[in-house]
CSV table of C-alpha atoms in Angstrom, one decimal:
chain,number,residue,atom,x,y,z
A,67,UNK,CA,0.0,0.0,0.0
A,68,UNK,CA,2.4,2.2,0.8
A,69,UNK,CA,4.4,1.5,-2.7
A,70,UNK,CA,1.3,2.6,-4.0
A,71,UNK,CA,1.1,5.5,-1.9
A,72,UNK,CA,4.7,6.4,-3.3
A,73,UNK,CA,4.2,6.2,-6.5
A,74,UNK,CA,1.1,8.0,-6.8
A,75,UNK,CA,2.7,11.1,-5.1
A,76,UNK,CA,6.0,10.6,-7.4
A,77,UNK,CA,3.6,11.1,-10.3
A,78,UNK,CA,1.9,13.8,-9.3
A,79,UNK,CA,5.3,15.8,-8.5
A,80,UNK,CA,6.3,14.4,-11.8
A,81,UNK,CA,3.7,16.3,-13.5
A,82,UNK,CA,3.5,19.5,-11.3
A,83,UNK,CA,7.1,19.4,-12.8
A,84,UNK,CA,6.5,18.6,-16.5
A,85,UNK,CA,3.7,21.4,-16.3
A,86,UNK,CA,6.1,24.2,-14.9
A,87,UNK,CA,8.8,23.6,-17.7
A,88,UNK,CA,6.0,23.9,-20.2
A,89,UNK,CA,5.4,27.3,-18.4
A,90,UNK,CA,8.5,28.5,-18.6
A,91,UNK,CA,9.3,27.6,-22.2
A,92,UNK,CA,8.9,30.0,-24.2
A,93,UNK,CA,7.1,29.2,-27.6
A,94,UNK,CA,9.9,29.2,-30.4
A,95,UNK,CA,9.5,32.7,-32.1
A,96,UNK,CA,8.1,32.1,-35.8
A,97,UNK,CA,10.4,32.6,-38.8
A,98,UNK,CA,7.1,34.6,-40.3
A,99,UNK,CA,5.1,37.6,-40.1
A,100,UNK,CA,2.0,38.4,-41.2
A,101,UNK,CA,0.5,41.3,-43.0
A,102,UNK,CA,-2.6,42.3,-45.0
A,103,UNK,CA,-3.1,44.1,-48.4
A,104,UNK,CA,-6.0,46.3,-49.6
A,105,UNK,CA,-6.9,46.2,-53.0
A,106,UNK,CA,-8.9,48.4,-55.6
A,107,UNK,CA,-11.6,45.6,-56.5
A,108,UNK,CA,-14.1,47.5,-59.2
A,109,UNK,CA,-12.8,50.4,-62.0
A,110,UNK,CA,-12.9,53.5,-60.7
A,111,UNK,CA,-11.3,57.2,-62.6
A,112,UNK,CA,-8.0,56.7,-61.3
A,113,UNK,CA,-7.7,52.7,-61.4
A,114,UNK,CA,-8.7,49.6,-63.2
A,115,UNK,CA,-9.3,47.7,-59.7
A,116,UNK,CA,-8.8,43.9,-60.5
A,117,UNK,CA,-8.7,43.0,-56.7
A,118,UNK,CA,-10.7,40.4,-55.0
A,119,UNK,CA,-10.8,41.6,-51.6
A,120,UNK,CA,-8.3,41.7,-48.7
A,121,UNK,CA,-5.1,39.9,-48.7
A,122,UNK,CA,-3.3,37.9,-46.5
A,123,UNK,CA,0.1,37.1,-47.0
A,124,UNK,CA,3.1,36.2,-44.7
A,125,UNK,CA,6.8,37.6,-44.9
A,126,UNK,CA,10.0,35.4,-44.1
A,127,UNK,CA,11.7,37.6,-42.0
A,128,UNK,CA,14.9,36.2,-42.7
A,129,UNK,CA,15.1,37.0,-46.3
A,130,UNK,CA,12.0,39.2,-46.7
A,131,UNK,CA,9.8,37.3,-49.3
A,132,UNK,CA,6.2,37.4,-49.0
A,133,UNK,CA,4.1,34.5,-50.0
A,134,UNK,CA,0.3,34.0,-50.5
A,135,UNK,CA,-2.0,32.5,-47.7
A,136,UNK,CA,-5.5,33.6,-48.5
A,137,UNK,CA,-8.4,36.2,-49.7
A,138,UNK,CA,-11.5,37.6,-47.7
A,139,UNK,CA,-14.9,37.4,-49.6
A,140,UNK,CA,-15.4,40.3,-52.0
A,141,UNK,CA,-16.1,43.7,-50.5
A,142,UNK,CA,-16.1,46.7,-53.1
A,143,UNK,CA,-12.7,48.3,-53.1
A,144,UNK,CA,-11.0,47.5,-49.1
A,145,UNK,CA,-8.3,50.1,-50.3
A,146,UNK,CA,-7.4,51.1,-47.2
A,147,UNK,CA,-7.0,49.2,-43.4
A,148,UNK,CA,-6.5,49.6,-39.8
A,149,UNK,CA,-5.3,46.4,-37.6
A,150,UNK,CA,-7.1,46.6,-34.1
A,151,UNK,CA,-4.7,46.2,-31.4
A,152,UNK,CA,-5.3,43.0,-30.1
A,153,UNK,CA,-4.6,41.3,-34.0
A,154,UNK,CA,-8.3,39.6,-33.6
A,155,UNK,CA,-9.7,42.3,-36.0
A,156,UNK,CA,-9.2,44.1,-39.4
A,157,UNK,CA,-10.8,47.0,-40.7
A,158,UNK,CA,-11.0,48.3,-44.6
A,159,UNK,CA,-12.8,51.3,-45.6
A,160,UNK,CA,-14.6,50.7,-49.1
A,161,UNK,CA,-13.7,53.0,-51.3
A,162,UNK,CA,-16.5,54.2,-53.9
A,163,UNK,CA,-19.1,56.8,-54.2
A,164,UNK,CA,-22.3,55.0,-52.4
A,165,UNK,CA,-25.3,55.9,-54.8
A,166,UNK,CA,-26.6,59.1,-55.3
A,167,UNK,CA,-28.9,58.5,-52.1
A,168,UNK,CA,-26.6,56.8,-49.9
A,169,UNK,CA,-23.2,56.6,-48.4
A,170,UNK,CA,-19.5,54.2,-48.9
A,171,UNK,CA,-19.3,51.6,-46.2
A,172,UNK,CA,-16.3,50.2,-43.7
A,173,UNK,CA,-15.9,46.8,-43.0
A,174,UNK,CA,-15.0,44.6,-40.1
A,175,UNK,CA,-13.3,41.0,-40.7
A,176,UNK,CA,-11.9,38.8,-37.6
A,177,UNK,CA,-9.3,37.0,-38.3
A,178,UNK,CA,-8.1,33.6,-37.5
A,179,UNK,CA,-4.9,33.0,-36.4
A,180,UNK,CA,-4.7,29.2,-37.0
A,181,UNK,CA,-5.9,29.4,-40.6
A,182,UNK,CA,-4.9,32.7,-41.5
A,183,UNK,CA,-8.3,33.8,-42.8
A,184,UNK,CA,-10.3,36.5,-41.8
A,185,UNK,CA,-14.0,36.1,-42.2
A,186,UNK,CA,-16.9,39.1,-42.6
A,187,UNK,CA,-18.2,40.6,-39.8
A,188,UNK,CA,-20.5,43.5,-40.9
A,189,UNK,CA,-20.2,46.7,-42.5
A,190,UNK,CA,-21.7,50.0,-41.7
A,191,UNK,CA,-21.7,53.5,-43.4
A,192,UNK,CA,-18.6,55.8,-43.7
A,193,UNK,CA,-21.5,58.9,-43.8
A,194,UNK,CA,-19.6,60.5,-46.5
A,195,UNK,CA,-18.6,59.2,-50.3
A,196,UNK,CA,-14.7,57.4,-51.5
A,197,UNK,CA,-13.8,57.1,-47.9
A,198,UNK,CA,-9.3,56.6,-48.2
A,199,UNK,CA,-8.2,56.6,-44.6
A,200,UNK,CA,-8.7,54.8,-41.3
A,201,UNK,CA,-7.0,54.3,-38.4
A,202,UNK,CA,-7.9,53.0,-34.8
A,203,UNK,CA,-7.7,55.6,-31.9
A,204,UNK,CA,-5.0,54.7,-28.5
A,205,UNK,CA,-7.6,52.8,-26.9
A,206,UNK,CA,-8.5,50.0,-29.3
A,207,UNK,CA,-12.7,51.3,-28.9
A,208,UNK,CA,-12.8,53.2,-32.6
A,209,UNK,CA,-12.3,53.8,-36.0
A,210,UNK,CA,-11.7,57.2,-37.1
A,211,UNK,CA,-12.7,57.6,-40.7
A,212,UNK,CA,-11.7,60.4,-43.4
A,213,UNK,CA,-14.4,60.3,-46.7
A,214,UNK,CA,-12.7,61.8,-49.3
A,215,UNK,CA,-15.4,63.0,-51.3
A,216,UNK,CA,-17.5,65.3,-49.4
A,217,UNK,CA,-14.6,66.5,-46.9
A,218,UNK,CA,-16.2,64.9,-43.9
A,219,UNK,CA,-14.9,62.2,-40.7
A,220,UNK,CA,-16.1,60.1,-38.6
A,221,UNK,CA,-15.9,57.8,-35.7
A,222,UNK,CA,-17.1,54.7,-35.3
A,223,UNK,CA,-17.8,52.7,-32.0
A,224,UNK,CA,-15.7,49.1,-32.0
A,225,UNK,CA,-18.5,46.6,-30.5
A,226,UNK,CA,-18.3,43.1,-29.2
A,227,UNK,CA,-16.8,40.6,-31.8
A,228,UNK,CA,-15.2,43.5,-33.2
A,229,UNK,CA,-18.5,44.8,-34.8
A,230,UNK,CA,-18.6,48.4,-36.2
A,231,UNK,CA,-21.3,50.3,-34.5
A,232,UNK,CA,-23.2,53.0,-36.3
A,233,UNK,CA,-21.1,56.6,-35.8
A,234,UNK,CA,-21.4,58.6,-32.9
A,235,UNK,CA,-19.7,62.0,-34.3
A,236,UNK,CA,-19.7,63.1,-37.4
A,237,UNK,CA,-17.8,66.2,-38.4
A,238,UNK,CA,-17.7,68.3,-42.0
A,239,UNK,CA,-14.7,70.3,-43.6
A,240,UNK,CA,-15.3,73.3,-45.2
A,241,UNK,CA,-13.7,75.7,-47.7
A,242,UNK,CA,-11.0,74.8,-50.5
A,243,UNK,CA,-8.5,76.6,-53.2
A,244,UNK,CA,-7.2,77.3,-56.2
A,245,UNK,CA,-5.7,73.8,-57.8
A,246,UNK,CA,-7.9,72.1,-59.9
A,247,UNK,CA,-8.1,69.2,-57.2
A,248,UNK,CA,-9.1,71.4,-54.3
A,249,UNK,CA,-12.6,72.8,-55.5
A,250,UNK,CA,-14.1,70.9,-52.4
A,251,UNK,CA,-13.0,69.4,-49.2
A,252,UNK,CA,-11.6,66.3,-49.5
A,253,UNK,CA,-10.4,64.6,-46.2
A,254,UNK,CA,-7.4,62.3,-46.9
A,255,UNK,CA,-6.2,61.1,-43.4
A,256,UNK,CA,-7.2,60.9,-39.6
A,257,UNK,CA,-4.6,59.7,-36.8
A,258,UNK,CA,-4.1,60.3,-33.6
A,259,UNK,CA,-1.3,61.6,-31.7
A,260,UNK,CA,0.4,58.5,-30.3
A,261,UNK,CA,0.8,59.7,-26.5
A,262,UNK,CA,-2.4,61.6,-26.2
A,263,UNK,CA,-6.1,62.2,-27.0
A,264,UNK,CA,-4.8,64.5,-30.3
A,265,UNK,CA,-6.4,63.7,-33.3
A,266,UNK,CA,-5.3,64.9,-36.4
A,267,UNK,CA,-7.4,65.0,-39.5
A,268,UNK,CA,-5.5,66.1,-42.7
A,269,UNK,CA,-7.8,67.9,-45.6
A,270,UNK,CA,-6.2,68.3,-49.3
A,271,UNK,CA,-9.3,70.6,-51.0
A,272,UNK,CA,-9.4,72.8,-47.9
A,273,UNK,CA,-5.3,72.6,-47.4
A,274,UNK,CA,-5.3,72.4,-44.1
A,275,UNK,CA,-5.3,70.4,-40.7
A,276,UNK,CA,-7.9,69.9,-38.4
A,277,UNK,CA,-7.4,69.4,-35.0
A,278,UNK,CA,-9.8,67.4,-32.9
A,279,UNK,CA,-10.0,65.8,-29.1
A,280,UNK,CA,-11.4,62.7,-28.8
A,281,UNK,CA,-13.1,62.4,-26.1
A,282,UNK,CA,-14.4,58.6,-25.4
A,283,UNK,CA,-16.7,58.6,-22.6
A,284,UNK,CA,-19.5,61.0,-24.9
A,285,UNK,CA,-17.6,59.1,-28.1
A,286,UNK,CA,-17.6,62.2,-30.4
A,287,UNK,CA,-14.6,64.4,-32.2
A,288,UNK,CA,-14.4,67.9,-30.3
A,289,UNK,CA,-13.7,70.4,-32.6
A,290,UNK,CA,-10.3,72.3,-31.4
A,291,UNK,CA,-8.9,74.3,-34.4
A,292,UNK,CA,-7.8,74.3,-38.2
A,293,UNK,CA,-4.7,75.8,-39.6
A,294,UNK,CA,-4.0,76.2,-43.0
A,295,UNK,CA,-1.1,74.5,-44.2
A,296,UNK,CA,1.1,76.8,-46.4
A,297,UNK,CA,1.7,77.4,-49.2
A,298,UNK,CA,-1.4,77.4,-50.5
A,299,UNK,CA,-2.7,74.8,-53.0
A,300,UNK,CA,0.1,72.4,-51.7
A,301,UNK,CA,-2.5,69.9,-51.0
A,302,UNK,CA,-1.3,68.1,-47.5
A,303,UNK,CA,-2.7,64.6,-48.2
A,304,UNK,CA,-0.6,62.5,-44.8
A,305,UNK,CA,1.4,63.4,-41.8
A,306,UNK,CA,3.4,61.4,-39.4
A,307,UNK,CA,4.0,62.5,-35.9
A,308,UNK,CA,8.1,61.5,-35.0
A,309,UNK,CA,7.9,58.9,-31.9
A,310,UNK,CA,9.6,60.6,-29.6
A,311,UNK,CA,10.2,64.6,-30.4
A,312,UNK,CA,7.8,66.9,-30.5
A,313,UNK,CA,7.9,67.2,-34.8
A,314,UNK,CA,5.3,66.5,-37.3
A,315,UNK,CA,6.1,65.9,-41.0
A,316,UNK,CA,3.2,67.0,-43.3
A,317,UNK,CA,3.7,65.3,-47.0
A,318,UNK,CA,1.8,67.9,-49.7
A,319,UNK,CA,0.8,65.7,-52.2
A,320,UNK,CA,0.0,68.5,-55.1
A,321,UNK,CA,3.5,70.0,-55.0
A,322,UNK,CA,5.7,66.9,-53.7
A,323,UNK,CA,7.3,68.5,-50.7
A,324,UNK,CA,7.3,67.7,-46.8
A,325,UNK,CA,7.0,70.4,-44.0
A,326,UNK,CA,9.3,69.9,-41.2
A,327,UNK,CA,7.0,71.4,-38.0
A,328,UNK,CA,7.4,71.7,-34.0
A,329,UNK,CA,4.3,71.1,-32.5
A,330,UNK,CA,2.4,71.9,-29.0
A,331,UNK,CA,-0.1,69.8,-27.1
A,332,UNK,CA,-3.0,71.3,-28.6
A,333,UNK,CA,-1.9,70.5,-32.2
A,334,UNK,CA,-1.1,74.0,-33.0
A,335,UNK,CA,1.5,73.8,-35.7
A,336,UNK,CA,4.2,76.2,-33.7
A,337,UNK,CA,7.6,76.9,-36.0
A,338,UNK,CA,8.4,75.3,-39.5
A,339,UNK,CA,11.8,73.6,-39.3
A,340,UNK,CA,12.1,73.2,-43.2
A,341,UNK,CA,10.4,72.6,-46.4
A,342,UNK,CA,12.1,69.6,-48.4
A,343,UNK,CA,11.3,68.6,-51.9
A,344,UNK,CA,10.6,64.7,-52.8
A,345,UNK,CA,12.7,65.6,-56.3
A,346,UNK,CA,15.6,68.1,-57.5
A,347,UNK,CA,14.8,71.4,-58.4
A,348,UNK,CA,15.8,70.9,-61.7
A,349,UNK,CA,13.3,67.9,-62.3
A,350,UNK,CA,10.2,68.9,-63.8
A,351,UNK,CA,8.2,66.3,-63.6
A,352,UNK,CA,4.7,66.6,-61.9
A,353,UNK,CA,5.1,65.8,-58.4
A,354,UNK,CA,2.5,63.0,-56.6
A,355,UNK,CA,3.2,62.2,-53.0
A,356,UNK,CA,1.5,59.6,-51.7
A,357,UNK,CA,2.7,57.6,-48.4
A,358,UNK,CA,5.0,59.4,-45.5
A,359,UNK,CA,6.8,56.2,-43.0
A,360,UNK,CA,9.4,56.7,-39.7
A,361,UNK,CA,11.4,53.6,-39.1
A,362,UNK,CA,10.7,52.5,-35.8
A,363,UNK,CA,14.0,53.6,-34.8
A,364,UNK,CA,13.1,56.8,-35.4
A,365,UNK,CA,16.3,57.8,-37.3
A,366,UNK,CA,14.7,57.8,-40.7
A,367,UNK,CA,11.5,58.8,-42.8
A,368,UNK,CA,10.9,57.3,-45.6
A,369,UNK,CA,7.8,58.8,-48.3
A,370,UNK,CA,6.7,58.0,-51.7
A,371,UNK,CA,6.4,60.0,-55.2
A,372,UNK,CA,4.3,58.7,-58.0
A,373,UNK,CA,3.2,60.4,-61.1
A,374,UNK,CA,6.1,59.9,-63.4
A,375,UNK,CA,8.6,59.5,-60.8
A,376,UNK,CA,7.6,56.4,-59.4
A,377,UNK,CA,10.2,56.4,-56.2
A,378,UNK,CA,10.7,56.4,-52.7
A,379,UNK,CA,12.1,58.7,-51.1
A,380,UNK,CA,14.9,58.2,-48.2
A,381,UNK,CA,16.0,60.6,-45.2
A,382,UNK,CA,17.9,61.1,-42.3
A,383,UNK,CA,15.9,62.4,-39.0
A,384,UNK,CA,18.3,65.1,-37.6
A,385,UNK,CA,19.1,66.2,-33.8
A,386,UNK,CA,16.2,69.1,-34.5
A,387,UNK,CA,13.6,66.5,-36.1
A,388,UNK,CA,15.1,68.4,-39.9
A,389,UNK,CA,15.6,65.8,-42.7
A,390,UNK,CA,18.9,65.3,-44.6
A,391,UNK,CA,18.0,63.5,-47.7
A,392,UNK,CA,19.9,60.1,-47.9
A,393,UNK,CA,18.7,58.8,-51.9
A,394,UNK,CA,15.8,58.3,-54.0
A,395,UNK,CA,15.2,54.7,-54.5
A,396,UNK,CA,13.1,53.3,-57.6
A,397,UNK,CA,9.7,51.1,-56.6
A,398,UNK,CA,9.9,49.2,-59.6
A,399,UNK,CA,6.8,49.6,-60.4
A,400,UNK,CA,4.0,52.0,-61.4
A,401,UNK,CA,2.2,54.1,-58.5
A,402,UNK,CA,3.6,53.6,-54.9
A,403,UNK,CA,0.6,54.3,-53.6
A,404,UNK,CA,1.4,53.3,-50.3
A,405,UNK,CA,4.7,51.2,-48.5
A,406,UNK,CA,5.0,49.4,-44.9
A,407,UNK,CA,8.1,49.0,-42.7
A,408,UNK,CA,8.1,45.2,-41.3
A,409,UNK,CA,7.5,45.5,-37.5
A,410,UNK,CA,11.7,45.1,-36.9
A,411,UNK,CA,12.5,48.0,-38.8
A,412,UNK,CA,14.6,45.5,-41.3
A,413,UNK,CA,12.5,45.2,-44.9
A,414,UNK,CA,10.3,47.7,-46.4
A,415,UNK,CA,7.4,46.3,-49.2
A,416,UNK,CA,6.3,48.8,-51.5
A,417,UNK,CA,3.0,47.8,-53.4
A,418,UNK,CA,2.5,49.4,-57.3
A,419,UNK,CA,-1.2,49.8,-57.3
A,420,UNK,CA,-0.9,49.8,-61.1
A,421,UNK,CA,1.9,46.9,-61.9
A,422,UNK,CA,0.2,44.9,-59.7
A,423,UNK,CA,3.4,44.2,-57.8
A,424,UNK,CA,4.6,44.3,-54.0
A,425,UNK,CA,8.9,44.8,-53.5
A,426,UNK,CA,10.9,43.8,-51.2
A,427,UNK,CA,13.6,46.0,-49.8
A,428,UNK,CA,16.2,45.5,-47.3
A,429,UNK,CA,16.6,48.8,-44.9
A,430,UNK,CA,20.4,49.6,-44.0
A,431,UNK,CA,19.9,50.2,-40.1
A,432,UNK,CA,23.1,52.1,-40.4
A,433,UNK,CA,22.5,54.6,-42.8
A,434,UNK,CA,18.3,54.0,-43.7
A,435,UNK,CA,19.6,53.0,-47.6
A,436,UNK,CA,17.4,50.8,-49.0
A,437,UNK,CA,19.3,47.3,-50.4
A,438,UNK,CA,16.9,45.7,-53.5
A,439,UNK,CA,16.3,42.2,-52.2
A,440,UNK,CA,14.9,41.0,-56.1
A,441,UNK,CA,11.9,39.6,-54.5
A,442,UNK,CA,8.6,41.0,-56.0
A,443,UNK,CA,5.3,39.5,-55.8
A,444,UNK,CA,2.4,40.1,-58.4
A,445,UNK,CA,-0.2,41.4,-56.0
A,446,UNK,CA,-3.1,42.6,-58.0
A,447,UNK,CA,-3.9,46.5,-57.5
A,448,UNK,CA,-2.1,46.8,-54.3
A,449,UNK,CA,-3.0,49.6,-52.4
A,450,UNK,CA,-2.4,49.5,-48.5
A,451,UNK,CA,-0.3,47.2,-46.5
A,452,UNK,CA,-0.5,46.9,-43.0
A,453,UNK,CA,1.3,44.1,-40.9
A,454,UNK,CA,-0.6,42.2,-38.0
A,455,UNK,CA,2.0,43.4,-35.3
A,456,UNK,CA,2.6,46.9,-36.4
C-alpha cells in the first residue's frame, strides 16, 4: 500500500514538474510575419481595380519574401486598413461613391490566427462618399474615418466581436482653393497623436489640418482648431508624428514636398523647421506624394512619389527633427501608392497599385539605404499594406 502510496505522489510531483517547464518555455519565435493588403476591386477614374478583396500574405523575416495565404470574400474596393490592437480584428474602408442616395461603407473582418483567414463581420456607413483613410484611436474602442469626397470624418464605436457600431460624431470640412483638385474638401487622413487624446485629420481641398480631441466617454470628435497648411494649393494629403520629439512631418501631395513642423499639445503647428522637396529642383516632372513612413527607430523617414517619378524617397531624422535627404530609390513599379516597414524595422514592401506588384527592400539600419532584395510578388492592385504586429 504504501508503494502505491509512493508512486502515486512521485507522479503527481512528476507532473506539477513537466507542467512548470512547459510554463517556462517559451514558444519558439516564428520565422514569419504576417500582413494584410487592400486592394482596388471595381474600375474606378483613377484605377482599373482587379482585386478580389483583402489579402493575406506572410513575410520570411529572414530574407524578406512574401508568400500568399488567403483572400476575404469580395467587398467593393477594401483600399485602405486599420489592424485593431489585439490582431483579432481588421478594418477596410470601401472606397467608392455609395449611390446618389446613400453613403460608402467600412468593413469589419476577424481573423483567425490558425488558418490565416479572416472572415466578414458586418459593415456599416462611412457617412460620406470614396472614404481613403482609417485608423484605430490609443484605446483600441474606434475607428476614425476620413471620406474623401465630401470632406467629412467620422468615428465609429468598435463593439463586441469586433462589430462596427453606427457613428457617434460626425464632423464636415469646409472651404477649399485654387488647384484644380481642391474645388471641395476632401479629407485624406485621420490619426491620432500616439501619447495623447490629439487627433489629427489632414484635408487636401481645404489645405489644411484639423485638429480634434477625442473624447471617449460622450464618443464624439471635439472640434479644437484648423490651420492652413502653407503654401497654398500644396494639397497636404498625410502626416506622421516623429515617436519621440515633438515634430510633425506634413507630406503635400500636389506640389511633392514635406513640411518639417514643431508642434504643442493642442496640435497648433508652432515653427516650421524646413520645407524639403521629394525631387531636384531641376526635375520637372509633376510631383505626386503619396505615403509618409518613420522607421521604428526613429532615425529615418521614408515617403513616396508617383506620377512619373515612381520612387521612394529616403532621409535622415536630424538632432532638431530636420531631414537630410539620404537617396531616392526606384519602386519598380508603377504608383507607390502606399509602403509598410516590417514591424523590426529590417524590410520595407512597397506595393505598385498599377503593376500589380509588391517589392521587397532591405533597410540599411546604419545609414536607412534601401538594399533591393529582387523579390517581387504580383499582388493585384495593391494599395495598403498593413502588418498584424505593427
Amino acid at each position: 500500500m504504501k508503494k502505491i502510496i509512493l508512486l502515486a505522489l512521485l507522479a503527481v510531483i512528476t507532473a506539477c514538474g513537466s507542467k512548470k517547464t512547459e510554463q517556462q518555455v517559451a514558444k519558439p519565435e516564428t520565422d514569419e510575419a504576417i500582413l494584410f493588403v487592400g486592394t482596388y476591386t471595381k474600375k474606378e477614374g483613377h484605377v482599373d481595380g482587379q482585386g478580389e478583396g483583402v489579402y493575406v500574405y506572410s513575410m520570411n523575416k529572414k530574407t524578406g519574401a512574401i508568400a500568399y495565404k488567403s483572400t476575404s470574400e469580395r467587398v467593393i474596393n477594401p483600399s485602405y486598413l486599420a489592424v485593431h490592437p489585439s490582431g483579432n480584428y481588421v478594418y477596410a474602408v470601401n472606397e467608392f461613391d455609395g449611390g446618389e442616395d446613400s453613403f460608402a461603407a467600412v468593413t469589419a473582418f476577424s481573423y483567425d490566427h490558425e488558418s490565416y483567414t479572416l472572415s466578414y463581420v458586418n459593415e456599416t456607413s462611412s457617412m460620406g462618399q470614396y472614404p481613403c483613410h482609417l485608423s484605430i484611436d490609443n484605446t483600441g474602442k474606434f475607428v476614425m474615418v476620413a471620406n474623401y469626397v465630401g470632406g467629412s470624418v467620422v468615428l465609429l464605436p468598435i463593439e463586441e466581436g469586433g462589430m462596427l457600431g453606427t457613428y457617434t460624431s460626425y464632423k464636415k470640412h469646409e472651404g477649399g482653393s485654387e488647384h484644380p483638385r481642391q474645388e471641395a474638401p476632401h479629407a485624406h487622413q485621420i490619426i491620432q497623436h500616439p501619447k495623447s487624446g490629439l487627433v489629427a485629420a489632414v484635408d487636401l481641398g481645404a489645405d489644411k489640418i484639423y485638429a480634434y480631441e477625442l473624447d471617449t466617454l460622450s464618443r464624439t470628435l471635439n472640434y479644437l482648431r484648423d490651420f492652413i497648411n502653407p503654401p497654398r494649393m500644396a494639397g497636404p494629403r498625410h502626416i506622421v508624428f516623429h515617436p519621440e520629439k515633438d515634430v510633425v512631418y506634413v507630406l503635400n501631395e500636389l506640389i511633392g514636398t514635406i513640411e518639417v513642423a514643431t508642434f504643442s499639445d493642442s496640435l497648433r503647428l508652432e515653427q516650421k523647421v524646413q520645407m524639403i522637396a521629394l525631387q531636384e529642383h531641376d526635375d520637372k516632372r509633376e510631383p505626386s506624394g503619396a505615403a509618409i513612413k518613420i522607421h521604428p527607430n526613429g532615425q529615418f523617414l521614408y515617403a513616396s512619389n508617383r506620377g512619373e517619378i515612381n520612387e521612394i524617397l529616403a532621409f535622415k531624422i536630424g538632432g532638431n527633427g530636420e531631414l537630410i535627404k539620404i537617396g531616392a530609390y526606384p519602386s519598380q513599379g508603377k504608383t507607390p501608392r502606399d509602403f509598410e516597414i516590417d514591424p523590426s524595422g529590417k524590410f520595407m514592401l512597397v506595393a505598385n497599385q498599377d503593376t500589380n506588384t509588391i517589392v521587397t527592400y532591405e533597410i540599411n539600419q546604419e545609414t536607412g539605404e534601401l538594399i533591393d532584395t529582387g523579390y517581387i510578388e504580383e499582388v493585384p492592385t495593391p494599395v495598403c499594406i498593413k502588418f498584424l504586429n505593427g
